[in-house]
CSV table of C-alpha atoms in Angstrom, one decimal:
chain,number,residue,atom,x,y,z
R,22,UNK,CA,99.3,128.0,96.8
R,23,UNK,CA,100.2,125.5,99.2
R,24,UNK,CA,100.5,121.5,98.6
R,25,UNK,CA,96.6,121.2,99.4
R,26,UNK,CA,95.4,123.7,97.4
R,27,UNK,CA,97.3,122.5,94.9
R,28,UNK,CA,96.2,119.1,95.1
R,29,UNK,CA,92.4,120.2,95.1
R,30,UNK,CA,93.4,121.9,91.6
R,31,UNK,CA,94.7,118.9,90.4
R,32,UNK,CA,91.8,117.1,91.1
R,33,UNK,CA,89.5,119.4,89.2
R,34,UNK,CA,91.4,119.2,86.6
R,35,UNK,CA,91.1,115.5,86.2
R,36,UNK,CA,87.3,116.0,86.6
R,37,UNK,CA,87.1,117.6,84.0
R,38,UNK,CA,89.6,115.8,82.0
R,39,UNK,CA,87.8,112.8,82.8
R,40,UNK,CA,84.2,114.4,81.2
R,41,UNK,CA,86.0,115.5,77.9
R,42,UNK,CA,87.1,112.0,77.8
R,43,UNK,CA,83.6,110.3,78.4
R,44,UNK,CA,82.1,112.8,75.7
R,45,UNK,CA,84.8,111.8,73.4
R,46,UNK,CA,85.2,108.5,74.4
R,47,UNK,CA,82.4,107.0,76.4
R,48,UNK,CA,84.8,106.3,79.3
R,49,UNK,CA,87.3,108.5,81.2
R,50,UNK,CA,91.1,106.9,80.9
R,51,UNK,CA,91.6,104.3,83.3
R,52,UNK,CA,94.9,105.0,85.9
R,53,UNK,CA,96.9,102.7,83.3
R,54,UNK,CA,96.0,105.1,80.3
R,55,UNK,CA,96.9,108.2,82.9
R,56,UNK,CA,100.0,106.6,83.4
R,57,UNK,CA,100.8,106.3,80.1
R,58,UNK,CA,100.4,109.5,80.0
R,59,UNK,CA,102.5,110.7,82.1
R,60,UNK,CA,105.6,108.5,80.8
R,61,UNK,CA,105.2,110.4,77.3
R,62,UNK,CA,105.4,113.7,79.8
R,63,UNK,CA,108.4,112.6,81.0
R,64,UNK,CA,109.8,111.9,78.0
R,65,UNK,CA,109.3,115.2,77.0
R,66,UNK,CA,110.6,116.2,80.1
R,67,UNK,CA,113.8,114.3,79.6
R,68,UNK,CA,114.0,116.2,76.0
R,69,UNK,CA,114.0,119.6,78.0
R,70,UNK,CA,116.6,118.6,80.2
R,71,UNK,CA,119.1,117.4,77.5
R,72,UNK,CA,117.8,121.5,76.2
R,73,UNK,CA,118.7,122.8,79.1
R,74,UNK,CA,122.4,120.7,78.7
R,75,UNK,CA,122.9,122.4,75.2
R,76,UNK,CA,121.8,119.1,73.1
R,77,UNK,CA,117.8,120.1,72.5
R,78,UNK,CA,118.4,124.4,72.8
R,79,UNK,CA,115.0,125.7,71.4
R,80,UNK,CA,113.6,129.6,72.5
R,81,UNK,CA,111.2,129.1,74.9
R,82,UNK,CA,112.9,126.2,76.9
R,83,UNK,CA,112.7,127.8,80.1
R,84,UNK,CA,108.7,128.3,80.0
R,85,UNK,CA,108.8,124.9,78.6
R,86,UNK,CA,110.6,123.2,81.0
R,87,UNK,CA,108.6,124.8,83.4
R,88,UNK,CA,105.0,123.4,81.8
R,89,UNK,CA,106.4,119.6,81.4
R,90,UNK,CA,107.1,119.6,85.2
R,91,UNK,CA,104.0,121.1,85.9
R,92,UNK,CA,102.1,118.4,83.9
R,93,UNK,CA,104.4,116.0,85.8
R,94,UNK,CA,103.8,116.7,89.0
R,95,UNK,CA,99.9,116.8,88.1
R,96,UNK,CA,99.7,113.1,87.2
R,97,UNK,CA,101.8,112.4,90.4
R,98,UNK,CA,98.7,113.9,92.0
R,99,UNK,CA,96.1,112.5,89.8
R,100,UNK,CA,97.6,108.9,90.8
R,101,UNK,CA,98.1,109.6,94.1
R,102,UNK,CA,94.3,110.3,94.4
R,103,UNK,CA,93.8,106.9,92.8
R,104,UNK,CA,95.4,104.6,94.9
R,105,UNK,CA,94.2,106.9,97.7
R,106,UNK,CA,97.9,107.5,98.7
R,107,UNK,CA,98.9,110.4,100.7
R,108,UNK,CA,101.6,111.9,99.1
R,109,UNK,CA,102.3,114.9,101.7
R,110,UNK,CA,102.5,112.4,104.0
R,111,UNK,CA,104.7,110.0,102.3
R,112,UNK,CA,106.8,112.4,100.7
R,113,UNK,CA,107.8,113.8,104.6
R,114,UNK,CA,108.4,110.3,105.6
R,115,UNK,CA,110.1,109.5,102.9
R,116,UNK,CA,112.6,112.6,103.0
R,117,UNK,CA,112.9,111.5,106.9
R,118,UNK,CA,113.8,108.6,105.7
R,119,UNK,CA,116.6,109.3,103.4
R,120,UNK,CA,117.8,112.1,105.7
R,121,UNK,CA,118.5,109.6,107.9
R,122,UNK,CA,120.5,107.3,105.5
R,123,UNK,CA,122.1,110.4,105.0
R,124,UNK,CA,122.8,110.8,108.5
R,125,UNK,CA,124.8,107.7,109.1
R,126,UNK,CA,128.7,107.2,108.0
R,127,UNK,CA,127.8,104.7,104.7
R,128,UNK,CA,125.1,107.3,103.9
């Protein structure tokens, strides 16, 4: 699956995220309540991490760790798509970027 494919999935999700949450809720989660969100991911991912250092061991860490930076990297895309932000683009520029930081002698 490539980044755009992958994007389009994202976004489908959160469609349909976003009509479980009406039925449920009468509104679909604003981008601040997705954001929330995606800080308890990351705390979760942080948990995994500190597994994968021996401090959190549990059995299926691997597949675990795996999930949480799956669920990650879909709310990067979700609020991409809400600030209309093009991450493939700003994620190459920004690795140009830092490769050429990189590139010079106080890099």
């Amino acid at each position: 699956m490539d980044f755009q494919q992958m994007h389009e999935r994202a976004r489908e999700i959160r469609s349909r995220y976003a009509d479980v949450e009406a039925s449920r809720y009468g509104r679909s989660w604003t981008t601040e309540e997705i954001m929330l969100g995606f800080l308890g991911d990351v705390g979760d991912l942080a948990k995994l991490v500190q597994g994968k250092a021996g401090v959190r061991p549990r059995p299926d860490l691997d597949d675990a760790l795996a999930h949480e930076l799956a669920d990650c990297l879909w709310s990067v895309l979700t609020l991409a798509d809400a600030y209309d932000v093009d991450l493939e683009d700003a994620f190459t520029s920004t690795m140009d970027e830092l490769e050429g930081i990189l590139s010079t002698p106080e890099g």
